[in-house]
Tab-separated table of C-alpha atoms in Angstrom:
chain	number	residue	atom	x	y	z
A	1	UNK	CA	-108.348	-128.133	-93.500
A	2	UNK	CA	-110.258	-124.780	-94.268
A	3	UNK	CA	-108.930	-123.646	-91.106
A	4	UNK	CA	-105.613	-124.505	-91.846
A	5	UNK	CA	-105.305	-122.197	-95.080
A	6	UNK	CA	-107.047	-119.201	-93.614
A	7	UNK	CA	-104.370	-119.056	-90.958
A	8	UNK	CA	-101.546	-119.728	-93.399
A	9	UNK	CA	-102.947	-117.082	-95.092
A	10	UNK	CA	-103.141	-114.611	-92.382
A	11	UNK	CA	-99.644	-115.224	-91.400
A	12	UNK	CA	-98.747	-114.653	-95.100
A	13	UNK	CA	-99.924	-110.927	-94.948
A	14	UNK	CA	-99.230	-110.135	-91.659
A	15	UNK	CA	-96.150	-111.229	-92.592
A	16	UNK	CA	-96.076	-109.264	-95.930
A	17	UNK	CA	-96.906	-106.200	-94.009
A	18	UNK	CA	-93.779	-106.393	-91.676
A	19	UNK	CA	-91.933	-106.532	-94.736
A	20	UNK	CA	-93.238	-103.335	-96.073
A	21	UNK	CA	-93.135	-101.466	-92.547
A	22	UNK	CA	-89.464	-102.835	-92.243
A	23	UNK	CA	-88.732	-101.600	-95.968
A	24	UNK	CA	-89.671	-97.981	-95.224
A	25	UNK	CA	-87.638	-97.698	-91.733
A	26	UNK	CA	-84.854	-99.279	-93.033
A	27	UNK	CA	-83.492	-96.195	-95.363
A	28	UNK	CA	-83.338	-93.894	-92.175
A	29	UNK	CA	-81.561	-96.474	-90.116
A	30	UNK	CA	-78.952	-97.016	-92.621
A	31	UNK	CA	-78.325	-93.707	-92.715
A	32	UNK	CA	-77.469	-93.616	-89.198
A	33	UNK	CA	-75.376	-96.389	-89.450
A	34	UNK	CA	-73.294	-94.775	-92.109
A	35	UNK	CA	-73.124	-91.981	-89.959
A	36	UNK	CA	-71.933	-93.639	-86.980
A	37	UNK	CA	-69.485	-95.522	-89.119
A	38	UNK	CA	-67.554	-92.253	-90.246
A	39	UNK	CA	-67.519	-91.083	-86.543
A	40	UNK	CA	-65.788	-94.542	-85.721
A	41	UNK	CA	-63.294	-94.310	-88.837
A	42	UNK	CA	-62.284	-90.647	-87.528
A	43	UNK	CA	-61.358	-92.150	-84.355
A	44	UNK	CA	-59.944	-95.030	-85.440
A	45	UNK	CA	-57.371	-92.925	-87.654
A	46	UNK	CA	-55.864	-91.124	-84.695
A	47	UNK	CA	-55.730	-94.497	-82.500
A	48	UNK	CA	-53.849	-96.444	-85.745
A	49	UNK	CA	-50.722	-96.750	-83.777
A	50	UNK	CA	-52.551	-100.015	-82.112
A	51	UNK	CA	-54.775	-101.621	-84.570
A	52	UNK	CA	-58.087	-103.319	-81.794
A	53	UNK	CA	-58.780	-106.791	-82.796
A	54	UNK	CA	-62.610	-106.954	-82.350
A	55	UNK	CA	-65.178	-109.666	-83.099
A	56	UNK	CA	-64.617	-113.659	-83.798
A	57	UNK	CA	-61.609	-115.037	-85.419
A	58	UNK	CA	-61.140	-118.586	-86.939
A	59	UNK	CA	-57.885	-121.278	-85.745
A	60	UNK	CA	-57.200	-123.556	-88.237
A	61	UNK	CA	-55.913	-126.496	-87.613
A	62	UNK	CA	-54.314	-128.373	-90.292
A	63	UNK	CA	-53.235	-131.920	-89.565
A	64	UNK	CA	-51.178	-133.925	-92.341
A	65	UNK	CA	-48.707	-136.866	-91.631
A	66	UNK	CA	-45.879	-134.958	-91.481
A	67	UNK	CA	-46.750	-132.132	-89.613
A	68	UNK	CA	-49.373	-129.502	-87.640
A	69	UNK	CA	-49.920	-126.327	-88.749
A	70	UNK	CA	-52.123	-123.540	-86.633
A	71	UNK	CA	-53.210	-120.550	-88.464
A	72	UNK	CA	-55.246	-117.555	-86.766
A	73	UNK	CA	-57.549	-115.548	-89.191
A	74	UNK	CA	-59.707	-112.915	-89.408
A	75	UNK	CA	-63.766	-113.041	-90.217
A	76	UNK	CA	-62.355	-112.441	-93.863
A	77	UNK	CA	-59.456	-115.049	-93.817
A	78	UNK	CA	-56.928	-113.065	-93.408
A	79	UNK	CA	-54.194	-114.594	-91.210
A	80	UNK	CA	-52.998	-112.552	-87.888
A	81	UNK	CA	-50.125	-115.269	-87.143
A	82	UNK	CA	-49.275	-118.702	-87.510
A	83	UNK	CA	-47.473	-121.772	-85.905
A	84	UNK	CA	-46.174	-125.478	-86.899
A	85	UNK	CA	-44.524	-128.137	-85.411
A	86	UNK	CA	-41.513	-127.359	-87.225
A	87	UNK	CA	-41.580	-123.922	-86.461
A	88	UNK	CA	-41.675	-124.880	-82.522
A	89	UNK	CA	-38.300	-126.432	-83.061
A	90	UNK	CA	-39.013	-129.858	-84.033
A	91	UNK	CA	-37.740	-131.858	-87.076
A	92	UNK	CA	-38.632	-135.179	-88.915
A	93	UNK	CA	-40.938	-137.081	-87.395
A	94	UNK	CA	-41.353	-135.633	-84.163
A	95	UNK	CA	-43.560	-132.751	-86.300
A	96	UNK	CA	-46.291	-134.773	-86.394
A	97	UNK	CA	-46.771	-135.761	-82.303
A	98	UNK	CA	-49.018	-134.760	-80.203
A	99	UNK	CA	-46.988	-132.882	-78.113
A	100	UNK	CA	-45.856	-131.032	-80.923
A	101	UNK	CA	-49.322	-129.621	-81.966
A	102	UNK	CA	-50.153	-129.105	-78.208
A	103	UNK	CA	-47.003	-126.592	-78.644
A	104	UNK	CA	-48.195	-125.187	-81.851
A	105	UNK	CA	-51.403	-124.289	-80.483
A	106	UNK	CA	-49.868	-122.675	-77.142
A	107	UNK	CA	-47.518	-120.507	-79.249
A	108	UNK	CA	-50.156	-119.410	-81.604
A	109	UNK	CA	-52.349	-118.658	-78.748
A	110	UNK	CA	-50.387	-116.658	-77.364
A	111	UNK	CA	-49.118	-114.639	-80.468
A	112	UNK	CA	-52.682	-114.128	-81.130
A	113	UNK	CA	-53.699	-112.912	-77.222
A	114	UNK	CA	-51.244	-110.165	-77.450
A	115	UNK	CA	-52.941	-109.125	-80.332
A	116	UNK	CA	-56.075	-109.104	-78.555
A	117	UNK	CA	-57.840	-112.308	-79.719
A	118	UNK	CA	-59.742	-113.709	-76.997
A	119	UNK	CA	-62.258	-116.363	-78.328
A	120	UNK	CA	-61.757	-118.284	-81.464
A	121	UNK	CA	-64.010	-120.972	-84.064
A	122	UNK	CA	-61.714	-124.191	-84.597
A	123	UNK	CA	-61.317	-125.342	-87.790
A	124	UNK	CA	-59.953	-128.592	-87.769
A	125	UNK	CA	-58.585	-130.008	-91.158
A	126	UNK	CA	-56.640	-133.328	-91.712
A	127	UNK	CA	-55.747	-137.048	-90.238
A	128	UNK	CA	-52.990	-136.868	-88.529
A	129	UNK	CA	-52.772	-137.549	-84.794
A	130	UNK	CA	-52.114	-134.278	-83.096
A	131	UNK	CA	-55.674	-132.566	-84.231
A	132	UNK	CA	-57.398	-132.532	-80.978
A	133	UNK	CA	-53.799	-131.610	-78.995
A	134	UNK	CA	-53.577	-128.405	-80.864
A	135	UNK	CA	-56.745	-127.363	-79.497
A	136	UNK	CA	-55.899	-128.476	-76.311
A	137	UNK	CA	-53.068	-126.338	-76.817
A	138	UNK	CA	-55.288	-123.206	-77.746
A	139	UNK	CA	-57.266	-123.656	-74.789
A	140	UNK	CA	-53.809	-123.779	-72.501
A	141	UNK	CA	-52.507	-120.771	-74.651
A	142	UNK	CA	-55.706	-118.652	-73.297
A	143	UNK	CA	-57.946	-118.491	-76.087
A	144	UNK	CA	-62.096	-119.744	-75.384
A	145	UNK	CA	-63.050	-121.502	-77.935
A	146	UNK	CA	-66.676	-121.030	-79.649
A	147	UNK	CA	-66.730	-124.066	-81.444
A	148	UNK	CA	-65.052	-127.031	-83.229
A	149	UNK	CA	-65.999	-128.403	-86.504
A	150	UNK	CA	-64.103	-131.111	-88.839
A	151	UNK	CA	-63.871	-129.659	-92.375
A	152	UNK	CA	-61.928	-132.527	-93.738
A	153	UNK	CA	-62.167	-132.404	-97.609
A	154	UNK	CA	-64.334	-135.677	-98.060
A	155	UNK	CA	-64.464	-137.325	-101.851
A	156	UNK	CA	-68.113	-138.188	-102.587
A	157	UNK	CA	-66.935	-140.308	-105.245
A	158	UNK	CA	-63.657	-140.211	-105.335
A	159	UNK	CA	-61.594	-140.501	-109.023
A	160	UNK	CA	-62.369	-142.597	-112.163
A	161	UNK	CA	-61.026	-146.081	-111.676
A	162	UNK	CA	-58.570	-147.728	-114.057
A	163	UNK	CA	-60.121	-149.223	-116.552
A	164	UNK	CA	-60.663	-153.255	-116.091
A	165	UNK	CA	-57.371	-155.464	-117.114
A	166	UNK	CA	-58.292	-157.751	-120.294
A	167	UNK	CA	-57.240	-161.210	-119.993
């Protein structure tokens, strides 16, 4: 047990230590980085013609019972373009099929290719049945995909019930 806390304690400073070395060459690398950033910003103000897309963007994928609705964002959340069923030229109920989200997802993969997304984090959101098509539709469109989560909104609890009927 003795030996135990000795080396929990030597990790503790050595690790302290890194800190404080990492502390004091941190300022200078900053700097550089600040430096390099303003070289980047003067190039990127002659080249504004085109903006680059660069890094990982998000596809959500919304899913209600009526309809399917692909969104392409930014790290930040801001959207580049965005599809539905109804804006692939279907109405009523045939929004909500499959095949319709499969279409979604092609046409907002390819909107955002030719803005120079390649790979993309799926965001799935809703119940309705064409969920998995859309991304199936991404993937068609061109786009790799990083990874799929669910982020349905969940109720832990859900609301107060109505309050019990006297008799």
């Amino acid at each position: 047990e003795n030996k135990m806390l000795a080396f929990a304690r030597r990790s503790l400073v050595e690790s302290v230590g890194a800190l404080r070395l990492l502390r004091t060459t941190a300022a200078p690398l900053a700097r550089l980085e600040l430096a390099e950033e303003d070289k980047v910003a003067e190039t990127a103000s002659v080249a504004a013609a085109q903006p680059a897309v660069v890094g990982t963007h998000f596809a959500h994928v919304q899913a209600t019972m009526n309809n399917v609705i692909v969104t392409i964002t930014n790290m930040k959340g801001d959207t580049l373009n965005w599809t539905s069923g109804g804006s692939c030229g279907f109405k009523g109920s045939k929004k909500n099929t499959p095949f319709a989200a499969q279409e979604a997802g092609q046409k907002a993969a390819k909107v955002a290719g030719d803005k120079g997304v390649k790979c993309v984090k799926v965001l799935i959101r809703g119940l309705g049945s064409g969920k998995l098509h859309a991304v199936k539709g991404l993937l068609a469109g061109g786009l790799q995909i990083e990874s799929i989560a669910d982020v349905t909104p969940i109720p832990h609890n859900g609301s107060r019930p109505k309050k019990a009927r006297r008799l």
